[in-house]
């Protein structure tokens, strides 16, 4: 992130022309800690401090990030073709940010694979062909200003809920490959005015 901050100070990057970080095959370990805006310190977590960054791996089966990402007050952060696993906490934590995931597996996280906390500004997540498995929670989404869209994603084998929407958040489920199964608690839980809108035909075996 130090190098990215230097690059961002020298020229303007945009959503169409982001900084691209290529992650090769193998295990990439995060050893730093990150303190979120509420003052909680997260171990083995990399804080994303600049907007317009795309992280690209070689595939979910070949590139693994051991550790999590903390994303707050930035936009146009994209992850592609990798597995993220953080046994000590959350895989990806998002607040007041705009994030996209493509072909990403969030697995074996000690807390939620994906956690979107209650935000003070518009927070948007779009995940496509992603897997949320073997975590405590697959995806936890909170906040009236938060919208999460999952396209053909799989939520399975989590020890809690596959999907947990609460505090007036909105989750949209799209895509025929959507599958929610084998979670130890609820497949879908909508609590405290959280909404899960399923944009699939009634015959689709969603959960």
mmCIF file of C-alpha atoms in Angstrom:
data_model
loop_
_atom_site.group_PDB
_atom_site.id
_atom_site.type_symbol
_atom_site.label_atom_id
_atom_site.label_comp_id
_atom_site.label_asym_id
_atom_site.label_seq_id
_atom_site.Cartn_x
_atom_site.Cartn_y
_atom_site.Cartn_z
ATOM 1 C CA UNK A 1 0.000 0.000 0.000
ATOM 2 C CA UNK A 2 2.943 2.317 0.574
ATOM 3 C CA UNK A 3 4.011 1.912 -3.049
ATOM 4 C CA UNK A 4 0.427 2.429 -4.254
ATOM 5 C CA UNK A 5 0.144 5.648 -2.241
ATOM 6 C CA UNK A 6 3.311 6.955 -3.909
ATOM 7 C CA UNK A 7 2.010 6.055 -7.380
ATOM 8 C CA UNK A 8 -1.360 7.678 -6.655
ATOM 9 C CA UNK A 9 0.369 10.911 -5.627
ATOM 10 C CA UNK A 10 2.205 11.073 -8.961
ATOM 11 C CA UNK A 11 -0.681 10.573 -11.374
ATOM 12 C CA UNK A 12 -4.459 10.242 -11.395
ATOM 13 C CA UNK A 13 -5.930 6.748 -11.551
ATOM 14 C CA UNK A 14 -9.590 6.115 -12.384
ATOM 15 C CA UNK A 15 -12.081 3.252 -12.492
ATOM 16 C CA UNK A 16 -11.303 2.770 -16.197
ATOM 17 C CA UNK A 17 -7.558 3.132 -15.632
ATOM 18 C CA UNK A 18 -6.827 1.707 -12.163
ATOM 19 C CA UNK A 19 -3.639 0.627 -10.494
ATOM 20 C CA UNK A 20 -3.377 -3.113 -11.209
ATOM 21 C CA UNK A 21 -1.703 -5.383 -8.666
ATOM 22 C CA UNK A 22 -0.846 -8.798 -10.124
ATOM 23 C CA UNK A 23 -0.632 -11.669 -7.644
ATOM 24 C CA UNK A 24 1.103 -14.773 -8.954
ATOM 25 C CA UNK A 25 0.558 -18.404 -8.063
ATOM 26 C CA UNK A 26 1.041 -19.476 -4.471
ATOM 27 C CA UNK A 27 0.273 -18.171 -0.983
ATOM 28 C CA UNK A 28 0.563 -14.433 -0.284
ATOM 29 C CA UNK A 29 0.618 -13.732 3.456
ATOM 30 C CA UNK A 30 -0.628 -10.538 5.082
ATOM 31 C CA UNK A 31 1.230 -9.824 8.312
ATOM 32 C CA UNK A 32 0.093 -6.242 8.968
ATOM 33 C CA UNK A 33 -2.821 -5.122 11.160
ATOM 34 C CA UNK A 34 -5.583 -2.618 10.347
ATOM 35 C CA UNK A 35 -7.594 -0.376 12.664
ATOM 36 C CA UNK A 36 -11.078 0.455 11.399
ATOM 37 C CA UNK A 37 -12.923 3.755 11.857
ATOM 38 C CA UNK A 38 -14.514 2.482 15.063
ATOM 39 C CA UNK A 39 -11.099 1.904 16.600
ATOM 40 C CA UNK A 40 -11.080 -1.892 16.407
ATOM 41 C CA UNK A 41 -7.768 -3.418 15.427
ATOM 42 C CA UNK A 42 -7.876 -6.376 13.025
ATOM 43 C CA UNK A 43 -4.845 -8.637 12.902
ATOM 44 C CA UNK A 44 -3.488 -10.093 9.634
ATOM 45 C CA UNK A 45 -5.458 -7.480 7.686
ATOM 46 C CA UNK A 46 -4.301 -5.042 5.000
ATOM 47 C CA UNK A 47 -5.996 -1.641 5.034
ATOM 48 C CA UNK A 48 -6.783 -0.276 1.563
ATOM 49 C CA UNK A 49 -5.962 3.445 1.640
ATOM 50 C CA UNK A 50 -6.393 4.487 -2.023
ATOM 51 C CA UNK A 51 -9.223 4.279 -4.555
ATOM 52 C CA UNK A 52 -9.070 2.749 -8.041
ATOM 53 C CA UNK A 53 -7.099 -0.442 -7.356
ATOM 54 C CA UNK A 54 -7.604 -3.838 -9.018
ATOM 55 C CA UNK A 55 -6.034 -6.959 -7.477
ATOM 56 C CA UNK A 56 -5.734 -9.830 -9.982
ATOM 57 C CA UNK A 57 -4.729 -13.399 -9.179
ATOM 58 C CA UNK A 58 -4.240 -16.377 -11.480
ATOM 59 C CA UNK A 59 -7.325 -18.275 -10.259
ATOM 60 C CA UNK A 60 -9.178 -19.380 -7.139
ATOM 61 C CA UNK A 61 -7.244 -22.652 -7.102
ATOM 62 C CA UNK A 62 -3.813 -21.155 -7.681
ATOM 63 C CA UNK A 63 -3.616 -17.757 -5.911
ATOM 64 C CA UNK A 64 -4.344 -17.540 -2.175
ATOM 65 C CA UNK A 65 -4.175 -14.512 0.100
ATOM 66 C CA UNK A 66 -3.713 -15.574 3.731
ATOM 67 C CA UNK A 67 -5.184 -12.644 5.622
ATOM 68 C CA UNK A 68 -7.960 -10.127 5.161
ATOM 69 C CA UNK A 69 -8.609 -6.721 3.593
ATOM 70 C CA UNK A 70 -10.064 -3.642 5.315
ATOM 71 C CA UNK A 71 -11.758 -1.270 2.867
ATOM 72 C CA UNK A 72 -13.161 2.062 4.108
ATOM 73 C CA UNK A 73 -13.807 5.452 2.490
ATOM 74 C CA UNK A 74 -12.519 4.453 -0.955
ATOM 75 C CA UNK A 75 -14.114 3.426 -4.235
ATOM 76 C CA UNK A 76 -13.484 1.263 -7.265
ATOM 77 C CA UNK A 77 -11.667 -1.532 -5.449
ATOM 78 C CA UNK A 78 -11.766 -4.781 -7.424
ATOM 79 C CA UNK A 79 -10.594 -8.330 -6.669
ATOM 80 C CA UNK A 80 -10.369 -11.008 -9.368
ATOM 81 C CA UNK A 81 -9.451 -14.689 -9.549
ATOM 82 C CA UNK A 82 -8.177 -15.538 -6.090
ATOM 83 C CA UNK A 83 -8.989 -17.116 -2.741
ATOM 84 C CA UNK A 84 -8.950 -15.036 0.438
ATOM 85 C CA UNK A 85 -8.715 -16.823 3.777
ATOM 86 C CA UNK A 86 -8.255 -15.221 7.197
ATOM 87 C CA UNK A 87 -8.428 -17.707 10.054
ATOM 88 C CA UNK A 88 -8.177 -14.924 12.674
ATOM 89 C CA UNK A 89 -11.026 -12.735 11.405
ATOM 90 C CA UNK A 90 -12.910 -11.412 8.381
ATOM 91 C CA UNK A 91 -11.937 -12.018 4.791
ATOM 92 C CA UNK A 92 -13.051 -8.640 3.419
ATOM 93 C CA UNK A 93 -14.446 -5.839 5.596
ATOM 94 C CA UNK A 94 -16.198 -2.980 3.758
ATOM 95 C CA UNK A 95 -17.572 0.350 4.996
ATOM 96 C CA UNK A 96 -18.340 3.530 3.047
ATOM 97 C CA UNK A 97 -16.830 2.029 -0.097
ATOM 98 C CA UNK A 98 -17.575 0.638 -3.548
ATOM 99 C CA UNK A 99 -16.147 -2.830 -4.219
ATOM 100 C CA UNK A 100 -16.418 -5.502 -6.933
ATOM 101 C CA UNK A 101 -15.478 -9.180 -6.719
ATOM 102 C CA UNK A 102 -15.072 -11.510 -9.716
ATOM 103 C CA UNK A 103 -14.309 -15.221 -9.329
ATOM 104 C CA UNK A 104 -13.193 -14.822 -5.723
ATOM 105 C CA UNK A 105 -13.487 -17.464 -2.985
ATOM 106 C CA UNK A 106 -13.771 -16.270 0.624
ATOM 107 C CA UNK A 107 -13.060 -19.388 2.670
ATOM 108 C CA UNK A 108 -11.967 -20.572 6.108
ATOM 109 C CA UNK A 109 -12.376 -17.169 7.763
ATOM 110 C CA UNK A 110 -12.664 -17.096 11.546
ATOM 111 C CA UNK A 111 -15.474 -14.549 11.305
ATOM 112 C CA UNK A 112 -17.481 -13.557 8.200
ATOM 113 C CA UNK A 113 -16.002 -14.210 4.791
ATOM 114 C CA UNK A 114 -17.522 -10.885 3.709
ATOM 115 C CA UNK A 115 -18.563 -8.261 6.267
ATOM 116 C CA UNK A 116 -20.181 -4.955 5.291
ATOM 117 C CA UNK A 117 -20.734 -2.838 8.374
ATOM 118 C CA UNK A 118 -23.296 -0.070 8.917
ATOM 119 C CA UNK A 119 -22.167 2.807 6.716
ATOM 120 C CA UNK A 120 -22.479 6.587 6.832
ATOM 121 C CA UNK A 121 -22.414 6.964 3.033
ATOM 122 C CA UNK A 122 -23.513 4.863 0.061
ATOM 123 C CA UNK A 123 -21.794 1.475 0.094
ATOM 124 C CA UNK A 124 -22.075 -0.836 -2.904
ATOM 125 C CA UNK A 125 -20.800 -4.365 -3.434
ATOM 126 C CA UNK A 126 -21.153 -6.390 -6.632
ATOM 127 C CA UNK A 127 -19.916 -9.998 -6.503
ATOM 128 C CA UNK A 128 -19.971 -12.291 -9.546
ATOM 129 C CA UNK A 129 -19.281 -16.045 -9.572
ATOM 130 C CA UNK A 130 -17.905 -15.942 -6.043
ATOM 131 C CA UNK A 131 -17.853 -18.578 -3.305
ATOM 132 C CA UNK A 132 -18.438 -17.990 0.422
ATOM 133 C CA UNK A 133 -17.732 -21.221 2.264
ATOM 134 C CA UNK A 134 -16.419 -22.724 5.504
ATOM 135 C CA UNK A 135 -16.496 -19.405 7.356
ATOM 136 C CA UNK A 136 -18.425 -18.473 10.487
ATOM 137 C CA UNK A 137 -20.805 -16.460 8.256
ATOM 138 C CA UNK A 138 -20.702 -16.439 4.484
ATOM 139 C CA UNK A 139 -21.723 -12.809 3.894
ATOM 140 C CA UNK A 140 -22.960 -10.348 6.524
ATOM 141 C CA UNK A 141 -24.424 -7.084 5.255
ATOM 142 C CA UNK A 142 -25.668 -4.155 7.379
ATOM 143 C CA UNK A 143 -26.894 -0.590 6.975
ATOM 144 C CA UNK A 144 -29.672 1.334 5.234
ATOM 145 C CA UNK A 145 -27.135 2.881 2.829
ATOM 146 C CA UNK A 146 -25.724 -0.507 1.863
ATOM 147 C CA UNK A 147 -26.604 -2.506 -1.248
ATOM 148 C CA UNK A 148 -24.999 -5.842 -2.139
ATOM 149 C CA UNK A 149 -25.608 -7.668 -5.407
ATOM 150 C CA UNK A 150 -24.562 -11.303 -5.795
ATOM 151 C CA UNK A 151 -24.519 -12.793 -9.306
ATOM 152 C CA UNK A 152 -24.313 -16.604 -9.521
ATOM 153 C CA UNK A 153 -22.613 -16.925 -6.134
ATOM 154 C CA UNK A 154 -22.449 -19.944 -3.817
ATOM 155 C CA UNK A 155 -22.847 -19.807 -0.013
ATOM 156 C CA UNK A 156 -22.208 -23.158 1.647
ATOM 157 C CA UNK A 157 -20.751 -25.002 4.635
ATOM 158 C CA UNK A 158 -20.632 -21.948 6.903
ATOM 159 C CA UNK A 159 -21.004 -22.594 10.629
ATOM 160 C CA UNK A 160 -23.527 -19.746 10.966
ATOM 161 C CA UNK A 161 -25.729 -18.249 8.239
ATOM 162 C CA UNK A 162 -24.933 -18.364 4.555
ATOM 163 C CA UNK A 163 -26.323 -14.824 4.097
ATOM 164 C CA UNK A 164 -27.184 -12.439 6.950
ATOM 165 C CA UNK A 165 -28.861 -9.105 6.135
ATOM 166 C CA UNK A 166 -29.684 -6.701 8.961
ATOM 167 C CA UNK A 167 -30.152 -3.044 9.939
ATOM 168 C CA UNK A 168 -32.147 -2.123 6.809
ATOM 169 C CA UNK A 169 -29.536 -3.348 4.333
ATOM 170 C CA UNK A 170 -30.572 -4.696 0.928
ATOM 171 C CA UNK A 171 -29.186 -7.799 -0.765
ATOM 172 C CA UNK A 172 -30.034 -8.782 -4.358
ATOM 173 C CA UNK A 173 -29.557 -12.348 -5.604
ATOM 174 C CA UNK A 174 -29.202 -12.874 -9.373
ATOM 175 C CA UNK A 175 -28.007 -15.672 -11.622
ATOM 176 C CA UNK A 176 -29.019 -19.262 -12.303
ATOM 177 C CA UNK A 177 -25.824 -20.584 -10.681
ATOM 178 C CA UNK A 178 -26.854 -19.131 -7.295
ATOM 179 C CA UNK A 179 -26.780 -21.849 -4.609
ATOM 180 C CA UNK A 180 -27.195 -21.599 -0.825
ATOM 181 C CA UNK A 181 -26.865 -24.922 0.974
ATOM 182 C CA UNK A 182 -25.357 -26.936 3.846
ATOM 183 C CA UNK A 183 -24.980 -23.992 6.235
ATOM 184 C CA UNK A 184 -25.292 -24.962 9.904
ATOM 185 C CA UNK A 185 -27.692 -22.164 10.838
ATOM 186 C CA UNK A 186 -29.909 -20.359 8.270
ATOM 187 C CA UNK A 187 -29.260 -20.306 4.567
ATOM 188 C CA UNK A 188 -30.743 -16.786 4.395
ATOM 189 C CA UNK A 189 -31.422 -14.658 7.472
ATOM 190 C CA UNK A 190 -33.027 -11.196 7.165
ATOM 191 C CA UNK A 191 -33.157 -9.396 10.526
ATOM 192 C CA UNK A 192 -33.990 -5.882 11.786
ATOM 193 C CA UNK A 193 -35.581 -4.772 8.496
ATOM 194 C CA UNK A 194 -32.841 -6.284 6.359
ATOM 195 C CA UNK A 195 -34.042 -7.286 2.880
ATOM 196 C CA UNK A 196 -33.001 -10.148 0.609
ATOM 197 C CA UNK A 197 -34.567 -9.831 -2.862
ATOM 198 C CA UNK A 198 -34.351 -12.970 -5.000
ATOM 199 C CA UNK A 199 -34.407 -12.162 -8.733
ATOM 200 C CA UNK A 200 -34.812 -15.791 -9.810
ATOM 201 C CA UNK A 201 -37.727 -17.895 -11.106
ATOM 202 C CA UNK A 202 -39.841 -19.627 -8.500
ATOM 203 C CA UNK A 203 -38.704 -23.082 -9.673
ATOM 204 C CA UNK A 204 -35.026 -22.250 -9.061
ATOM 205 C CA UNK A 205 -33.569 -24.265 -6.180
ATOM 206 C CA UNK A 206 -32.066 -21.179 -4.549
ATOM 207 C CA UNK A 207 -31.657 -22.414 -0.976
#
